[in-house]
Amino acid sequence: MADTLDSRPHTFSIKLWPPSLPTRKALIERITNNLSSKTIFTDKYGSLTKEQAMENAKRIEDIAFSTANLQFEREPDGDGGSAVQLYAKECSKLILEVLKKGPVAKVATRELISEDSSASPRETFFDISKGQRAFIEAEEADELLKPLKAPGNAYTKICFSNRSFGLGAARVAEPILVSLKDQLKEVDLSDFVAGRPEVEALEVMNIFSDALQGSILSSLNLSENALGEKGVRAFGALLKSLSSLEELYLMNDGISKEAAQAVSELIPSTENLRVLHFHNNMTGDEGALAIAEVVKRSPLLENFRCSSTRVGSEGGIALSEALEHCTHMEKLDLRDNMFGTEAGVSLSKTLSSFKHLTELYLSYLNLEDEGAIAIVNALKESASPIEVLEMAGNDITVEAASAIAACVAAKQDLNKLNLSENELKDEGCVQIAKSMEEDHSKLQYIDMSTNYIRRAGARALAHVVVKKEAFKLLNIDGNIISEEGIEELKEIFKKSPELLGALDENDPDGEEDDDEEDEEEEENEGNGNGELESKLKNLEVNQED
């Protein structure tokens, strides 16, 4: 898999999820106050007693946490920002639902918030993924899946992830799934045959596929199952029957060229598809051509992830051209492939036509300056309200800095900018920092780590971000900032030290690179004052305001 082959060092990044236990407890207290104290909503709907409020608050937080955690598990290499947003959104929604029921309503009467969480007929989500990862056999399956057999249950979403089904357990699940197929909307079968022999695993997949065939699923997750072509075809009956599918997840599934071609062949109906994730597979260029065909047939696609899939220039160009058909795109993640400049330029032509793109992840694509410049120029001219822009590890130099700065200046909704592991140096860093001086009130995260930045570049960034009200973290680790520069940064962030990330990997005595050292030696050869002039130049830069 791609993640085991990637030996490049990755720099420090902030993880926002999961929240700490004290944070969760504090949220429960706030929810309790919202349910029991005087607010515009309790004035309108009535408030709960302190005891009722506390009981409901615990259940609200637990449900919101589970929902957000599932979102995070689908995007394990993200920073957790989307999970945090969903966590807050779910809490707000459930608080309002409780209040609308009125102050005399009992906990057990509320949809989704029940005292009997194992068998309430009003529950819609059945999840066995929590707890230890383990095999599940017939006897345990019979006991564990009992709530799904309850007459009149309203389950529309099931998650069997993290439990490895053997043949016995699959046969127990089969009639249950058949009985539910007309009401199920979302099915998560990720990591549900781990450790099983191939023959058994394929038979289990066939059983689940046949049981769910003809269902009206809007979301299907088959990630973490090492499917390969055989596994994809084992789910053929189900995949062919899905006419209303909106979300499909095939991450870390060993999707080779042949498996990708099988996916394209077996999913004929994609006109409603909004989310398609292919992270961490061995798709390659030929597989990307097959995936591109699926993308072409998905005009409503909003969220496409094809990261860490070994796609090169040919496949990158095919995907870029296919994406032209997806005018509703909001989130695009193509990280950790081998696109190169040609595919980068091709992608830029597609990006220029997007109007709704908010998140763009293009790190480790070998874009270099040519590809990066084409992309940021296209973004600058597009109407897309970009909130997240990541272009780390692309060999971007100061030559592209002015184009990046112009793009950043134009995108006032920018929340997160990641340009780490490039070669922007002080000059490029200062240009980009200046582009954010005005407005950019939503800016929260900047990662410019490992960019050969010295004191001047670090200072320029610090002075800009410390004034941003919403700002949360500046990561400039892995650079070559002097000891004096570090002290200056600490002084700038004196009132808000939490805004400056760790500097453990900073090398105050570091050099930019060997080529520059050689060039400097050649320039200074025969000139006894060369070293002194170099030091004076550095001194002059460091004294700037």
Coordinates of C-alpha atoms in Angstrom, one line a residue:
M1 CA 0.0 0.0 0.0
A2 CA 1.1 3.6 -0.7
D3 CA 1.4 4.6 2.9
T4 CA 3.9 1.8 3.6
L5 CA 6.0 2.8 0.6
D6 CA 6.2 6.5 1.5
S7 CA 9.4 7.0 3.4
R8 CA 9.4 10.8 3.1
P9 CA 9.5 12.7 6.4
H10 CA 6.3 14.5 7.1
T11 CA 6.3 17.5 9.3
F12 CA 4.3 18.4 12.3
S13 CA 0.6 18.9 11.8
I14 CA -2.2 19.7 14.2
K15 CA -4.8 17.1 14.9
L16 CA -8.1 18.6 16.1
W17 CA -9.8 15.3 16.6
P18 CA -10.6 13.5 18.9
P19 CA -11.4 16.0 21.6
S20 CA -10.0 15.4 25.1
L21 CA -12.2 14.0 27.9
P22 CA -12.2 17.4 29.7
T23 CA -13.3 19.1 26.5
R24 CA -16.2 16.6 26.2
K25 CA -17.2 17.1 29.8
A26 CA -17.1 20.9 29.3
L27 CA -19.4 20.5 26.3
I28 CA -21.9 18.4 28.3
E29 CA -22.0 21.2 30.9
R30 CA -22.7 23.8 28.2
I31 CA -25.4 21.7 26.7
T32 CA -27.0 21.2 30.1
N33 CA -27.0 25.0 30.6
N34 CA -28.5 25.5 27.1
L35 CA -31.3 23.1 28.0
S36 CA -32.1 24.4 31.5
S37 CA -31.1 28.1 31.4
K38 CA -33.0 31.1 30.0
T39 CA -32.2 31.5 26.2
I40 CA -34.3 32.6 23.2
F41 CA -35.0 28.9 22.5
T42 CA -36.0 28.0 26.1
D43 CA -38.2 31.1 26.1
K44 CA -39.9 29.8 23.0
Y45 CA -40.1 26.0 23.7
G46 CA -39.6 25.8 27.5
S47 CA -36.7 24.6 29.5
L48 CA -35.8 21.3 31.2
T49 CA -35.1 20.7 34.8
K50 CA -31.4 20.4 35.7
E51 CA -31.7 16.7 36.0
Q52 CA -33.5 16.2 32.7
A53 CA -31.0 18.6 31.0
M54 CA -28.0 16.7 32.3
E55 CA -29.3 13.3 31.2
N56 CA -30.2 14.6 27.7
A57 CA -26.9 16.5 27.5
K58 CA -24.9 13.3 28.0
R59 CA -26.8 11.5 25.3
I60 CA -26.6 14.4 22.9
E61 CA -22.9 14.6 23.3
D62 CA -22.4 10.9 22.9
I63 CA -24.5 10.7 19.7
A64 CA -22.7 13.8 18.2
F65 CA -19.3 12.3 19.1
S66 CA -20.1 9.0 17.5
T67 CA -21.3 10.7 14.3
A68 CA -18.3 12.9 14.1
N69 CA -15.9 10.1 14.9
L70 CA -17.3 8.1 12.0
Q71 CA -16.6 11.1 9.7
F72 CA -13.0 11.3 11.0
E73 CA -12.4 7.6 10.5
R74 CA -13.4 8.0 6.8
E75 CA -10.7 10.7 6.5
P76 CA -8.0 9.4 8.9
D77 CA -5.2 11.6 7.5
G78 CA -7.1 14.8 7.8
D79 CA -6.6 17.2 10.6
G80 CA -10.1 16.5 12.1
G81 CA -11.5 19.9 11.3
S82 CA -14.5 18.5 9.4
A83 CA -15.2 16.2 12.4
V84 CA -15.1 19.1 14.8
Q85 CA -17.6 21.0 12.7
L86 CA -19.9 18.1 12.4
Y87 CA -19.6 17.5 16.2
A88 CA -20.8 21.0 16.9
K89 CA -23.5 20.9 14.3
E90 CA -24.9 17.6 15.6
C91 CA -25.0 18.9 19.1
S92 CA -26.9 22.1 18.1
K93 CA -29.4 20.1 16.0
L94 CA -30.1 17.6 18.8
I95 CA -30.4 20.4 21.5
L96 CA -33.1 22.0 19.4
E97 CA -34.9 18.7 18.8
V98 CA -35.0 18.1 22.6
L99 CA -36.3 21.6 23.3
K100 CA -39.0 21.4 20.6
K101 CA -40.4 18.3 22.3
G102 CA -41.2 20.5 25.3
P103 CA -40.1 20.6 28.9
V104 CA -42.4 17.8 30.0
A105 CA -41.0 15.3 27.5
K106 CA -39.3 12.3 28.8
V107 CA -35.9 11.2 27.5
A108 CA -37.2 7.9 26.3
T109 CA -39.7 9.5 24.0
R110 CA -37.2 11.4 21.9
E111 CA -36.1 10.2 18.5
L112 CA -32.4 9.3 18.6
I113 CA -32.1 10.1 22.4
S114 CA -33.4 7.1 24.2
E115 CA -32.9 5.6 27.6
D116 CA -32.9 2.1 26.0
S117 CA -30.2 2.7 23.4
S118 CA -30.1 -1.0 22.4
A119 CA -33.6 -1.5 21.2
S120 CA -35.5 1.8 20.8
P121 CA -37.9 1.6 17.8
R122 CA -37.1 5.2 17.1
E123 CA -33.4 4.7 16.6
T124 CA -32.0 4.9 13.1
F125 CA -28.3 4.0 13.5
F126 CA -27.1 0.6 14.5
D127 CA -23.3 0.4 15.2
I128 CA -21.2 -2.6 16.4
S129 CA -17.8 -1.0 15.5
K130 CA -16.9 0.3 18.9
G131 CA -14.7 -1.6 21.2
Q132 CA -11.9 -4.0 20.4
R133 CA -11.3 -5.2 16.9
A134 CA -12.2 -8.9 16.9
F135 CA -13.6 -11.9 15.0
I136 CA -17.3 -12.5 15.2
E137 CA -18.9 -15.9 14.8
A138 CA -22.5 -17.2 14.6
E139 CA -23.4 -17.3 18.3
E140 CA -22.1 -13.8 19.1
A141 CA -23.6 -12.4 15.8
D142 CA -27.0 -13.8 16.8
E143 CA -26.9 -12.0 20.1
L144 CA -25.3 -8.8 18.8
L145 CA -27.7 -8.3 15.9
K146 CA -30.9 -8.9 17.9
P147 CA -32.0 -5.2 17.8
L148 CA -32.1 -5.4 14.0
K149 CA -34.7 -8.2 14.3
A150 CA -37.0 -6.2 16.5
P151 CA -40.4 -5.7 14.9
G152 CA -41.0 -2.2 13.7
N153 CA -37.4 -1.0 14.1
A154 CA -36.5 2.1 12.1
Y155 CA -32.8 1.5 11.4
T156 CA -31.7 3.1 8.2
K157 CA -28.0 3.1 8.9
I158 CA -25.8 0.2 10.0
C159 CA -22.1 -0.1 10.7
F160 CA -20.5 -3.5 10.9
S161 CA -16.9 -2.1 10.7
N162 CA -14.1 -3.4 13.0
R163 CA -15.6 -6.9 13.5
S164 CA -14.4 -9.7 11.2
F165 CA -17.3 -11.8 10.0
G166 CA -16.8 -15.5 9.5
L167 CA -19.2 -17.6 7.4
G168 CA -21.4 -18.5 10.4
A169 CA -21.8 -14.9 11.4
A170 CA -22.5 -13.9 7.8
R171 CA -25.3 -16.5 7.5
V172 CA -26.8 -15.1 10.7
A173 CA -26.7 -11.6 9.2
E174 CA -28.0 -12.6 5.8
P175 CA -31.8 -13.0 6.6
I176 CA -31.6 -9.9 8.8
L177 CA -30.2 -7.8 6.0
V178 CA -32.7 -9.2 3.5
S179 CA -35.5 -8.1 5.9
L180 CA -34.1 -4.6 6.2
K181 CA -33.0 -3.9 2.6
D182 CA -36.1 -1.8 1.8
Q183 CA -35.4 0.6 4.7
L184 CA -31.6 0.8 4.8
K185 CA -30.0 3.9 3.4
E186 CA -26.4 3.7 4.7
V187 CA -24.3 0.6 5.1
D188 CA -20.7 0.5 6.4
L189 CA -18.9 -2.8 5.8
S190 CA -15.4 -1.4 6.1
D191 CA -12.8 -3.7 7.7
F192 CA -15.4 -6.5 8.2
V193 CA -13.4 -9.6 7.0
A194 CA -9.9 -8.8 8.4
G195 CA -7.7 -11.9 9.0
R196 CA -10.1 -14.3 7.2
P197 CA -8.7 -16.7 4.5
E198 CA -9.3 -15.4 1.0
V199 CA -11.8 -18.1 0.1
E200 CA -13.9 -17.5 3.3
A201 CA -13.7 -13.7 3.0
L202 CA -14.9 -13.8 -0.6
E203 CA -17.8 -16.0 0.3
V204 CA -18.8 -13.7 3.2
M205 CA -18.7 -10.8 0.7
N206 CA -20.9 -12.7 -1.7
I207 CA -23.5 -13.4 1.1
F208 CA -23.6 -9.7 2.1
S209 CA -23.8 -8.7 -1.5
D210 CA -26.7 -11.0 -2.3
A211 CA -28.5 -10.1 0.9
L212 CA -28.4 -6.3 0.1
Q213 CA -28.9 -6.6 -3.6
G214 CA -31.7 -4.3 -4.7
S215 CA -31.6 -2.1 -1.7
I216 CA -32.0 1.6 -2.0
L217 CA -28.7 2.6 -0.4
S218 CA -27.5 6.2 -0.6
S219 CA -24.1 5.4 1.0
L220 CA -21.9 2.3 0.9
N221 CA -18.5 1.9 2.6
L222 CA -16.3 -1.1 1.6
S223 CA -13.0 0.4 2.7
E224 CA -10.2 -1.5 4.5
N225 CA -11.1 -4.9 3.1
A226 CA -8.1 -5.6 0.7
L227 CA -10.8 -6.3 -2.0
G228 CA -8.7 -6.4 -5.1
E229 CA -10.5 -7.4 -8.3
K230 CA -11.9 -10.5 -6.7
G231 CA -13.4 -8.6 -3.8
V232 CA -14.9 -6.0 -6.1
R233 CA -16.6 -8.7 -8.2
A234 CA -17.8 -10.5 -5.1
F235 CA -19.9 -7.4 -4.4
G236 CA -21.0 -7.2 -8.1
A237 CA -24.6 -8.1 -7.5
L238 CA -25.0 -5.3 -4.9
L239 CA -23.0 -2.7 -6.9
K240 CA -25.0 -3.4 -10.1
S241 CA -28.3 -2.9 -8.3
L242 CA -27.6 0.4 -6.7
S243 CA -29.5 3.1 -8.6
S244 CA -29.6 5.8 -5.9
L245 CA -26.0 5.7 -4.6
E246 CA -24.7 9.1 -3.4
E247 CA -21.6 8.0 -1.5
L248 CA -19.1 5.3 -2.2
Y249 CA -15.9 4.6 -0.1
L250 CA -13.2 2.2 -1.4
M251 CA -10.2 3.3 0.6
N252 CA -7.2 1.1 1.3
D253 CA -8.8 -1.8 -0.7
G254 CA -5.9 -2.9 -2.9
I255 CA -7.7 -1.4 -5.9
S256 CA -5.4 -2.3 -8.8
K257 CA -5.8 -1.5 -12.4
E258 CA -8.0 -4.6 -12.8
A259 CA -10.0 -3.8 -9.7
A260 CA -10.6 -0.2 -10.9
Q261 CA -11.8 -1.5 -14.2
A262 CA -14.2 -3.8 -12.4
V263 CA -15.5 -0.8 -10.3
S264 CA -16.1 1.2 -13.5
E265 CA -17.9 -1.8 -15.1
L266 CA -20.0 -2.8 -12.1
I267 CA -21.4 0.7 -11.1
P268 CA -23.4 1.7 -14.1
S269 CA -25.6 4.2 -12.2
T270 CA -23.6 7.1 -10.9
E271 CA -25.8 10.1 -11.9
N272 CA -26.6 10.7 -8.2
L273 CA -23.0 10.1 -6.8
R274 CA -21.8 13.0 -4.7
V275 CA -18.9 11.4 -2.8
L276 CA -16.3 9.1 -4.2
H277 CA -13.2 8.1 -2.2
F278 CA -10.3 6.0 -3.5
H279 CA -7.6 6.8 -0.9
N280 CA -4.5 4.6 -0.5
N281 CA -4.8 2.1 -3.4
M282 CA -2.4 0.9 -6.1
T283 CA -4.5 2.1 -9.0
G284 CA -1.7 3.5 -11.2
D285 CA -2.2 5.3 -14.5
E286 CA -4.3 2.5 -16.1
G287 CA -6.5 2.2 -13.1
A288 CA -6.9 6.0 -13.1
L289 CA -8.2 5.8 -16.6
A290 CA -11.0 3.5 -15.4
I291 CA -11.8 5.7 -12.4
A292 CA -11.9 8.7 -14.7
E293 CA -14.7 7.0 -16.6
V294 CA -16.7 6.8 -13.3
V295 CA -16.0 10.4 -12.6
K296 CA -17.2 11.4 -16.1
R297 CA -20.5 9.7 -15.4
S298 CA -20.9 11.6 -12.1
P299 CA -22.1 15.1 -12.8
L300 CA -23.2 15.8 -9.3
L301 CA -19.9 14.8 -7.7
E302 CA -19.0 17.2 -4.8
N303 CA -16.3 15.3 -2.9
F304 CA -13.6 13.3 -4.8
R305 CA -10.6 11.7 -3.1
C306 CA -8.0 9.8 -5.1
S307 CA -5.0 10.3 -2.9
S308 CA -2.0 7.9 -2.5
T309 CA -3.0 5.9 -5.5
R310 CA 0.3 5.8 -7.5
V311 CA -1.2 7.8 -10.3
G312 CA 1.3 9.4 -12.7
S313 CA 1.1 12.0 -15.4
E314 CA -1.1 10.1 -17.9
G315 CA -3.6 9.1 -15.2
G316 CA -3.5 12.6 -13.7
I317 CA -4.4 14.2 -17.0
A318 CA -7.2 11.7 -17.5
L319 CA -8.7 12.5 -14.0
S320 CA -8.3 16.2 -14.6
E321 CA -10.2 16.1 -17.8
A322 CA -12.9 13.9 -16.3
L323 CA -13.3 16.4 -13.5
E324 CA -14.4 19.0 -16.0
H325 CA -17.8 17.3 -15.9
C326 CA -18.1 17.8 -12.1
T327 CA -19.1 21.5 -11.8
H328 CA -20.5 21.0 -8.3
M329 CA -17.1 20.0 -6.8
E330 CA -16.6 21.3 -3.3
K331 CA -13.7 19.1 -2.0
L332 CA -10.9 17.7 -4.1
D333 CA -8.1 15.5 -2.7
L334 CA -5.4 14.2 -5.1
R335 CA -2.5 14.2 -2.6
D336 CA 0.5 11.9 -2.8
N337 CA 0.6 10.9 -6.4
M338 CA 3.1 11.4 -9.2
F339 CA 1.3 13.9 -11.4
G340 CA 4.2 16.1 -12.5
T341 CA 3.9 19.5 -14.1
E342 CA 2.0 18.4 -17.2
A343 CA -0.9 17.0 -15.2
G344 CA -0.7 20.0 -12.9
V345 CA -1.2 22.3 -15.9
S346 CA -4.1 20.1 -17.1
L347 CA -5.7 20.2 -13.6
S348 CA -5.5 24.0 -13.6
K349 CA -7.7 24.2 -16.6
T350 CA -10.4 22.3 -14.8
L351 CA -10.0 24.3 -11.6
S352 CA -10.7 27.5 -13.4
S353 CA -14.2 26.4 -14.2
F354 CA -15.2 25.4 -10.6
K355 CA -17.4 27.8 -8.7
H356 CA -18.1 25.9 -5.4
L357 CA -14.7 24.5 -4.5
T358 CA -13.8 25.1 -0.8
E359 CA -11.1 22.5 -0.1
L360 CA -8.2 21.6 -2.3
Y361 CA -5.5 19.1 -1.3
L362 CA -2.6 18.9 -3.8
S363 CA 0.4 18.0 -1.7
Y364 CA 3.2 15.7 -2.9
L365 CA 2.3 15.8 -6.6
N366 CA 5.6 16.8 -8.1
L367 CA 4.0 20.0 -9.4
E368 CA 7.1 22.1 -9.3
D369 CA 6.9 25.8 -10.1
E370 CA 5.2 25.4 -13.5
G371 CA 2.4 23.3 -12.2
A372 CA 1.9 25.3 -9.0
I373 CA 1.8 28.6 -10.9
A374 CA -0.8 27.3 -13.4
I375 CA -2.9 26.0 -10.5
V376 CA -2.9 29.1 -8.3
N377 CA -3.4 31.4 -11.3
A378 CA -6.5 29.4 -12.2
L379 CA -7.8 29.5 -8.6
K380 CA -7.2 33.2 -8.4
E381 CA -9.5 33.8 -11.4
S382 CA -12.1 31.3 -10.4
A383 CA -15.2 32.0 -8.3
S384 CA -14.4 29.2 -5.9
P385 CA -14.6 30.3 -2.2
I386 CA -11.4 28.4 -1.2
E387 CA -11.2 27.7 2.5
V388 CA -8.4 25.1 2.6
L389 CA -5.4 25.0 0.2
E390 CA -2.7 22.4 0.6
M391 CA 0.3 22.2 -1.8
A392 CA 3.1 20.8 0.5
G393 CA 6.1 18.9 -0.9
N394 CA 5.9 20.1 -4.5
D395 CA 9.4 21.5 -5.0
I396 CA 7.9 25.0 -5.2
T397 CA 10.5 27.8 -5.1
V398 CA 10.4 31.6 -4.7
E399 CA 9.7 31.7 -8.5
A400 CA 6.1 30.8 -7.8
A401 CA 5.7 32.9 -4.7
S402 CA 4.2 36.0 -6.4
A403 CA 1.6 33.9 -8.1
I404 CA 0.8 32.1 -4.8
A405 CA 0.6 35.5 -3.0
A406 CA -1.8 36.9 -5.6
C407 CA -4.1 33.8 -5.3
V408 CA -4.1 34.0 -1.5
A409 CA -4.9 37.7 -1.6
A410 CA -7.9 37.0 -3.7
K411 CA -9.3 34.2 -1.5
Q412 CA -10.7 35.9 1.5
D413 CA -12.5 32.8 2.8
L414 CA -9.1 31.1 3.4
N415 CA -9.0 29.2 6.6
K416 CA -6.0 26.9 6.2
L417 CA -2.8 27.3 4.0
N418 CA -0.3 24.5 3.9
L419 CA 2.9 25.1 1.8
S420 CA 5.3 23.0 3.9
E421 CA 8.2 21.1 2.5
N422 CA 8.9 23.4 -0.3
E423 CA 11.8 25.9 -1.0
L424 CA 10.1 29.3 -0.7
K425 CA 12.8 30.7 1.6
D426 CA 12.5 34.2 3.1
E427 CA 11.7 36.1 -0.1
G428 CA 8.8 33.8 -1.0
C429 CA 7.6 33.7 2.6
V430 CA 7.6 37.5 2.9
Q431 CA 5.6 37.9 -0.3
I432 CA 2.9 35.4 0.8
A433 CA 2.8 36.9 4.3
K434 CA 2.1 40.4 2.8
S435 CA -0.8 39.0 0.8
M436 CA -2.6 38.1 4.0
E437 CA -2.1 41.4 5.8
E438 CA -5.4 42.9 4.8
D439 CA -8.7 41.2 5.8
H440 CA -8.5 37.3 5.8
S441 CA -10.5 37.4 9.0
K442 CA -11.2 33.6 8.8
L443 CA -7.6 32.5 8.6
Q444 CA -6.8 29.9 11.3
Y445 CA -3.8 27.7 10.2
I446 CA -0.6 28.3 8.3
D447 CA 2.0 25.6 7.7
M448 CA 5.3 26.9 6.2
S449 CA 7.5 24.3 7.9
T450 CA 10.6 23.0 6.1
N451 CA 11.0 25.9 3.6
Y452 CA 14.5 27.2 4.4
I453 CA 13.0 30.1 6.1
R454 CA 15.2 32.3 8.3
R455 CA 14.4 35.1 10.7
A456 CA 13.0 37.6 8.2
G457 CA 10.5 35.2 6.7
A458 CA 9.4 33.9 10.1
R459 CA 9.0 37.4 11.5
A460 CA 6.9 38.5 8.5
L461 CA 4.5 35.6 9.0
A462 CA 4.3 36.1 12.8
H463 CA 3.5 39.8 12.5
V464 CA 0.6 39.0 10.1
V465 CA -1.0 36.1 11.9
V466 CA -0.8 37.4 15.5
K467 CA -3.3 40.2 14.5
K468 CA -5.9 37.7 13.1
E469 CA -8.7 37.2 15.6
A470 CA -9.6 33.7 14.5
F471 CA -6.0 32.5 14.1
K472 CA -5.1 29.2 15.9
L473 CA -1.7 27.9 14.8
L474 CA 1.5 28.9 12.8
N475 CA 3.8 26.0 12.0
I476 CA 7.2 27.1 10.9
D477 CA 9.2 24.2 12.3
G478 CA 12.0 22.5 10.4
N479 CA 13.5 25.8 9.1
I480 CA 16.8 27.6 9.8
I481 CA 15.7 30.4 12.1
S482 CA 18.5 31.9 14.2
E483 CA 18.4 31.8 18.0
E484 CA 17.8 35.5 18.0
G485 CA 15.0 35.0 15.6
I486 CA 13.4 32.4 17.9
E487 CA 13.6 34.9 20.7
E488 CA 12.0 37.5 18.5
L489 CA 9.1 35.1 17.6
K490 CA 8.5 34.4 21.3
E491 CA 8.3 38.1 22.0
I492 CA 5.8 38.6 19.1
F493 CA 3.6 35.8 20.5
K494 CA 4.1 36.8 24.1
K495 CA 0.4 37.3 24.7
S496 CA -0.7 34.3 22.8
P497 CA 2.1 31.7 22.8
E498 CA -0.3 28.9 21.8
L499 CA -0.5 30.3 18.3
L500 CA 3.1 29.4 17.6
G501 CA 3.8 25.7 16.9
A502 CA 6.7 23.7 18.3
L503 CA 10.2 24.5 16.9
D504 CA 11.9 21.3 17.9
E505 CA 13.1 20.6 14.3
N506 CA 14.4 24.1 13.7
D507 CA 18.1 24.3 12.9
P508 CA 19.5 27.7 13.8
D509 CA 22.9 26.8 12.3
G510 CA 21.4 25.2 9.1
E511 CA 22.3 26.0 5.5
E512 CA 19.8 26.3 2.7
D513 CA 21.2 23.6 0.5
D514 CA 24.5 22.3 -0.9
D515 CA 24.0 23.9 -4.3
E516 CA 23.7 27.3 -2.8
E517 CA 26.8 26.8 -0.7
D518 CA 28.7 25.9 -3.8
E519 CA 27.4 28.9 -5.7
E520 CA 28.3 31.2 -2.8
E521 CA 31.8 29.7 -2.7
E522 CA 32.3 30.4 -6.4
E523 CA 31.0 33.9 -6.1
N524 CA 33.3 34.6 -3.1
E525 CA 36.3 33.0 -4.6
G526 CA 39.2 35.4 -4.7
N527 CA 37.2 37.9 -2.7
G528 CA 38.5 38.1 0.9
N529 CA 35.5 40.2 1.9
G530 CA 32.9 37.8 0.6
E531 CA 32.1 36.2 4.0
L532 CA 31.9 39.5 5.8
E533 CA 29.6 40.9 3.1
S534 CA 27.4 37.9 3.5
K535 CA 27.1 38.3 7.2
L536 CA 26.4 42.0 6.9
K537 CA 23.6 41.3 4.4
N538 CA 22.1 38.9 6.9
L539 CA 22.5 41.5 9.7
E540 CA 20.7 44.1 7.6
V541 CA 17.8 41.8 6.9
N542 CA 17.5 40.9 10.6
Q543 CA 17.3 44.5 11.6
E544 CA 14.3 45.3 9.5
D545 CA 11.1 46.3 11.3

